[in-house]
């Protein structure tokens, strides 16, 4: 596709359930990022993948959060035992690393934890 | 750590120029960006500037960078109602890669 796509666009879950969020980056982009946008915290970096290198997980808020990127393309962000404070919009971005690191964002997944 | 600050709100009349300001603290910032977010939508990249540049112009958009004062601004000429959105300033450096965002400036354009 032409841009970054994410699914689902909306997810409502109950506290304590696990959720998986998916990101399809722009074809050919080797770098992939996850961010979280919430009312109280603004836009926060979560995790960064670059090619086959070990991911930069420095932004993950707790060990309930994990992400993987299969085959250097699609990425899945998993949140285990969701809490109400996990409610936010989760944004994925990709970039052609080395070209000003310009990151192109997907539309996001709005997660609501009841 | 890195910090990026923006004013929260700006209101202008249609046809006027808008100037959105941003300050950052990281002296090693290499790339600075402006993103636009419309209601319910993701982030749209508007423009970016390298730290070795002072100015960049792209149609109605002009970015000014004062590296000494760590101040970045976005000027929108002939502002239209379709420009109403939240504008985010962001920065990174080659070592860090992840973007550090400001809190966003909500631009309201009145007809």
Coordinates of N, CA and C in Angstrom, one line a residue, chain B:
Chain B
X1 N 16.8 14.7 30.3 CA 16.5 14.2 29.0 C 16.0 15.2 28.1
X2 N 15.7 14.8 26.9 CA 15.2 15.8 25.9 C 13.9 16.3 26.2
X3 N 13.6 17.6 25.9 CA 12.4 18.2 26.1 C 12.0 19.1 25.0
X4 N 10.8 19.1 24.6 CA 10.3 20.0 23.5 C 9.0 20.7 24.0
X5 N 9.0 22.0 23.9 CA 7.8 22.7 24.4 C 7.2 23.6 23.3
X6 N 5.9 23.6 23.4 CA 5.1 24.4 22.5 C 4.0 25.1 23.3
X7 N 3.5 26.2 22.8 CA 2.3 26.8 23.3 C 1.1 26.0 22.9
X8 N 0.0 26.0 23.7 CA -1.0 25.0 23.6 C -2.1 25.5 22.5
X9 N -2.2 26.8 22.3 CA -3.3 27.2 21.5 C -3.0 28.5 20.7
X10 N -3.5 28.5 19.5 CA -3.3 29.7 18.6 C -4.6 29.9 17.8
X11 N -5.1 31.1 17.8 CA -6.3 31.4 17.0 C -6.0 32.5 16.1
X12 N -6.3 32.4 14.8 CA -6.1 33.4 13.8 C -7.3 33.5 12.9
X13 N -7.4 34.5 12.1 CA -8.4 34.7 11.1 C -8.0 34.2 9.8
X14 N -9.0 33.7 9.1 CA -8.7 33.2 7.7 C -8.0 34.3 6.9
X15 N -6.9 33.9 6.2 CA -6.2 34.8 5.4 C -5.0 35.4 6.0
X16 N -5.0 35.4 7.4 CA -3.8 35.9 8.1 C -2.7 34.8 8.1
X17 N -1.5 35.2 8.6 CA -0.4 34.3 8.7 C -0.5 33.7 10.2
X18 N -0.1 32.5 10.3 CA 0.0 31.8 11.6 C 1.5 31.5 11.9
X19 N 1.9 31.7 13.1 CA 3.2 31.4 13.5 C 3.2 30.5 14.8
X20 N 3.6 29.3 14.6 CA 3.6 28.3 15.7 C 5.1 28.1 16.2
X21 N 5.3 28.3 17.5 CA 6.6 28.3 18.0 C 6.9 27.0 18.8
X22 N 8.2 26.7 18.8 CA 8.6 25.5 19.5 C 10.1 25.7 20.1
X23 N 10.3 25.3 21.3 CA 11.7 25.3 21.8 C 12.1 23.9 22.2
X24 N 13.4 23.6 22.1 CA 13.9 22.3 22.5 C 15.1 22.4 23.3
X25 N 15.5 21.4 24.0 CA 16.6 21.5 24.9 C 17.8 20.7 24.5
X26 N 17.7 19.7 23.6 CA 18.8 18.9 23.2 C 19.7 19.5 22.2
X27 N 20.9 19.9 22.6 CA 21.8 20.6 21.7 C 22.3 19.7 20.5
X28 N 22.1 18.3 20.7 CA 22.5 17.5 19.6 C 21.4 17.1 18.6
X29 N 20.3 17.8 18.8 CA 19.2 17.6 17.8 C 19.7 17.8 16.4
X30 N 19.4 16.9 15.5 CA 19.9 17.0 14.2 C 18.8 17.2 13.2
X31 N 17.6 16.6 13.4 CA 16.5 16.8 12.6 C 15.3 17.3 13.4
X32 N 14.6 18.3 12.8 CA 13.5 18.9 13.4 C 12.3 18.8 12.5
X33 N 11.1 18.5 13.0 CA 10.0 18.2 12.1 C 8.7 18.9 12.6
X34 N 7.9 19.1 11.7 CA 6.5 19.6 12.0 C 5.5 18.6 11.4
X35 N 4.6 18.1 12.3 CA 3.6 17.2 11.9 C 2.2 17.9 12.2
X36 N 1.2 17.5 11.4 CA -0.1 18.0 11.6 C -1.1 16.9 11.9
X37 N -1.9 17.1 12.9 CA -2.9 16.1 13.2 C -4.3 16.7 13.2
X38 N -5.1 16.2 12.3 CA -6.5 16.6 12.2 C -7.4 15.7 13.1
X39 N -8.5 16.1 13.5 CA -9.3 15.3 14.5 C -9.5 13.9 14.0
X40 N -9.2 12.9 14.9 CA -9.5 11.5 14.6 C -8.5 10.9 13.6
X41 N -7.5 11.7 13.2 CA -6.6 11.2 12.2 C -5.2 11.0 12.8
X42 N -4.3 10.4 12.0 CA -2.9 10.2 12.4 C -2.1 11.4 12.2
X43 N -0.8 11.3 12.3 CA 0.1 12.4 12.1 C 0.5 12.5 10.6
X44 N 0.4 13.7 10.1 CA 0.8 14.0 8.7 C 2.1 14.8 8.8
X45 N 3.1 14.3 8.1 CA 4.4 15.0 8.1 C 4.2 16.3 7.2
X46 N 4.5 17.4 7.7 CA 4.4 18.7 6.9 C 5.7 19.0 6.3
X47 N 6.7 19.1 7.1 CA 8.0 19.5 6.7 C 9.1 19.2 7.7
X48 N 10.3 19.2 7.3 CA 11.4 19.0 8.3 C 12.6 19.9 7.9
X49 N 13.5 20.0 8.8 CA 14.7 20.9 8.6 C 15.9 20.3 9.3
X50 N 17.0 20.3 8.7 CA 18.2 19.8 9.3 C 18.8 20.9 10.2
X51 N 19.6 20.5 11.2 CA 20.1 21.5 12.1 C 21.1 22.5 11.5
X52 N 21.6 22.1 10.3 CA 22.6 23.0 9.7 C 21.9 24.0 8.7
X53 N 20.6 24.1 8.8 CA 19.9 25.0 8.0 C 19.2 26.1 8.9
X54 N 19.0 27.3 8.3 CA 18.3 28.3 9.1 C 16.9 28.4 8.7
X55 N 16.6 28.1 7.5 CA 15.2 28.3 7.0 C 14.9 27.3 5.9
X56 N 13.7 27.0 5.8 CA 13.2 26.1 4.7 C 11.8 26.6 4.3
X57 N 11.6 26.7 3.0 CA 10.3 27.2 2.6 C 9.7 26.1 1.6
X58 N 8.4 25.9 1.8 CA 7.7 24.9 1.0 C 6.3 25.4 0.8
X59 N 6.0 26.0 -0.3 CA 4.7 26.6 -0.6 C 4.3 27.6 0.5
X60 N 3.2 27.3 1.2 CA 2.7 28.3 2.2 C 3.5 28.1 3.5
X61 N 4.3 27.1 3.6 CA 5.0 26.9 4.9 C 6.4 27.4 4.9
X62 N 6.8 28.1 6.0 CA 8.2 28.5 6.2 C 8.6 28.1 7.6
X63 N 9.7 27.4 7.6 CA 10.3 26.9 8.9 C 11.5 27.7 9.1
X64 N 11.6 28.3 10.3 CA 12.8 29.0 10.8 C 13.4 28.3 12.0
X65 N 14.7 28.2 11.9 CA 15.5 27.5 13.0 C 16.5 28.5 13.5
X66 N 16.5 28.7 14.8 CA 17.5 29.5 15.5 C 18.2 28.5 16.4
X67 N 19.3 27.9 16.0 CA 20.0 26.9 16.7 C 20.6 27.4 18.0
X68 N 21.0 28.6 18.0 CA 21.6 29.2 19.2 C 20.6 29.2 20.3
X69 N 19.4 29.6 20.0 CA 18.4 29.7 21.0 C 17.5 28.4 21.1
X70 N 17.8 27.4 20.3 CA 17.1 26.2 20.2 C 15.6 26.5 20.0
X71 N 15.3 27.3 19.0 CA 13.9 27.8 18.8 C 13.6 27.5 17.3
X72 N 12.4 26.8 17.1 CA 11.9 26.5 15.8 C 10.6 27.1 15.6
X73 N 10.3 27.6 14.5 CA 8.9 28.1 14.2 C 8.4 27.6 12.9
X74 N 7.1 27.6 12.8 CA 6.4 27.2 11.6 C 5.5 28.4 11.2
X75 N 5.7 28.9 10.1 CA 4.8 30.0 9.6 C 3.9 29.5 8.5
X76 N 2.6 29.7 8.6 CA 1.7 29.3 7.6 C 1.1 30.6 7.0
X77 N 1.4 30.8 5.7 CA 0.9 32.0 5.0 C -0.5 31.8 4.6
X78 N -1.3 32.9 4.5 CA -2.7 32.8 4.0 C -3.4 31.6 4.7
X79 N -3.5 31.6 6.0 CA -4.1 30.5 6.7 C -5.6 30.2 6.3
X80 N -5.9 29.0 6.1 CA -7.2 28.6 5.6 C -7.9 27.8 6.7
X81 N -9.3 27.7 6.7 CA -10.0 26.9 7.7 C -9.5 25.4 7.7
X82 N -9.1 24.9 6.5 CA -8.6 23.6 6.5 C -7.3 23.4 7.2
X83 N -6.6 24.5 7.6 CA -5.4 24.4 8.4 C -5.7 24.1 9.9
X84 N -6.9 24.2 10.3 CA -7.3 24.0 11.7 C -6.9 22.6 12.0
X85 N -6.1 22.4 13.0 CA -5.5 21.1 13.4 C -4.6 21.3 14.6
X86 N -4.0 20.2 15.1 CA -3.0 20.3 16.1 C -1.7 20.1 15.4
X87 N -0.7 21.0 15.7 CA 0.6 20.9 15.1 C 1.6 20.5 16.1
X88 N 2.4 19.5 15.8 CA 3.4 19.0 16.7 C 4.8 19.3 16.1
X89 N 5.6 19.8 17.0 CA 7.0 19.9 16.7 C 7.7 18.6 17.3
X90 N 8.7 18.1 16.6 CA 9.4 16.9 17.0 C 10.9 17.0 16.6
X91 N 11.7 16.4 17.4 CA 13.1 16.4 17.1 C 13.8 15.0 17.4
X92 N 14.9 14.8 16.8 CA 15.7 13.6 17.0 C 17.1 13.9 16.6
X93 N 18.0 12.9 17.0 CA 19.3 13.0 16.5 C 19.7 11.6 15.9
X94 N 20.8 11.6 15.2 CA 21.2 10.3 14.5 C 21.4 9.2 15.5
X95 N 21.8 9.5 16.7 CA 22.0 8.4 17.6 C 20.7 7.8 18.2
X96 N 19.7 8.7 18.4 CA 18.5 8.3 19.2 C 17.5 7.7 18.3
X97 N 17.3 8.2 17.1 CA 16.3 7.8 16.1 C 14.8 8.1 16.5
X98 N 14.4 7.7 17.7 CA 13.0 8.0 18.1 C 12.8 9.5 18.2
X99 N 11.6 9.9 17.9 CA 11.2 11.3 17.9 C 10.8 11.7 19.3
X100 N 11.2 12.9 19.7 CA 10.6 13.5 21.0 C 9.7 14.6 20.5
X101 N 8.5 14.5 20.9 CA 7.4 15.4 20.5 C 7.1 16.5 21.5
X102 N 6.7 17.7 21.0 CA 6.1 18.7 21.9 C 4.7 18.2 22.2
X103 N 4.0 19.0 23.0 CA 2.7 18.7 23.4 C 1.6 19.1 22.4
X104 N 2.1 19.8 21.3 CA 1.1 20.1 20.3 C 0.5 21.5 20.5
X105 N 0.3 22.2 19.4 CA -0.4 23.5 19.4 C -1.6 23.4 18.6
X106 N -2.7 23.7 19.2 CA -4.0 23.6 18.5 C -4.2 25.0 17.8
X107 N -4.3 24.9 16.5 CA -4.5 26.1 15.6 C -6.0 26.1 15.3
X108 N -6.6 27.2 15.6 CA -8.0 27.5 15.3 C -8.1 28.6 14.3
X109 N -8.7 28.3 13.1 CA -8.8 29.4 12.1 C -10.2 29.8 12.0
X110 N -10.4 31.1 12.2 CA -11.8 31.6 12.3 C -12.1 32.3 10.9
X111 N -13.3 32.0 10.4 CA -13.6 32.5 9.1 C -13.9 34.0 9.1

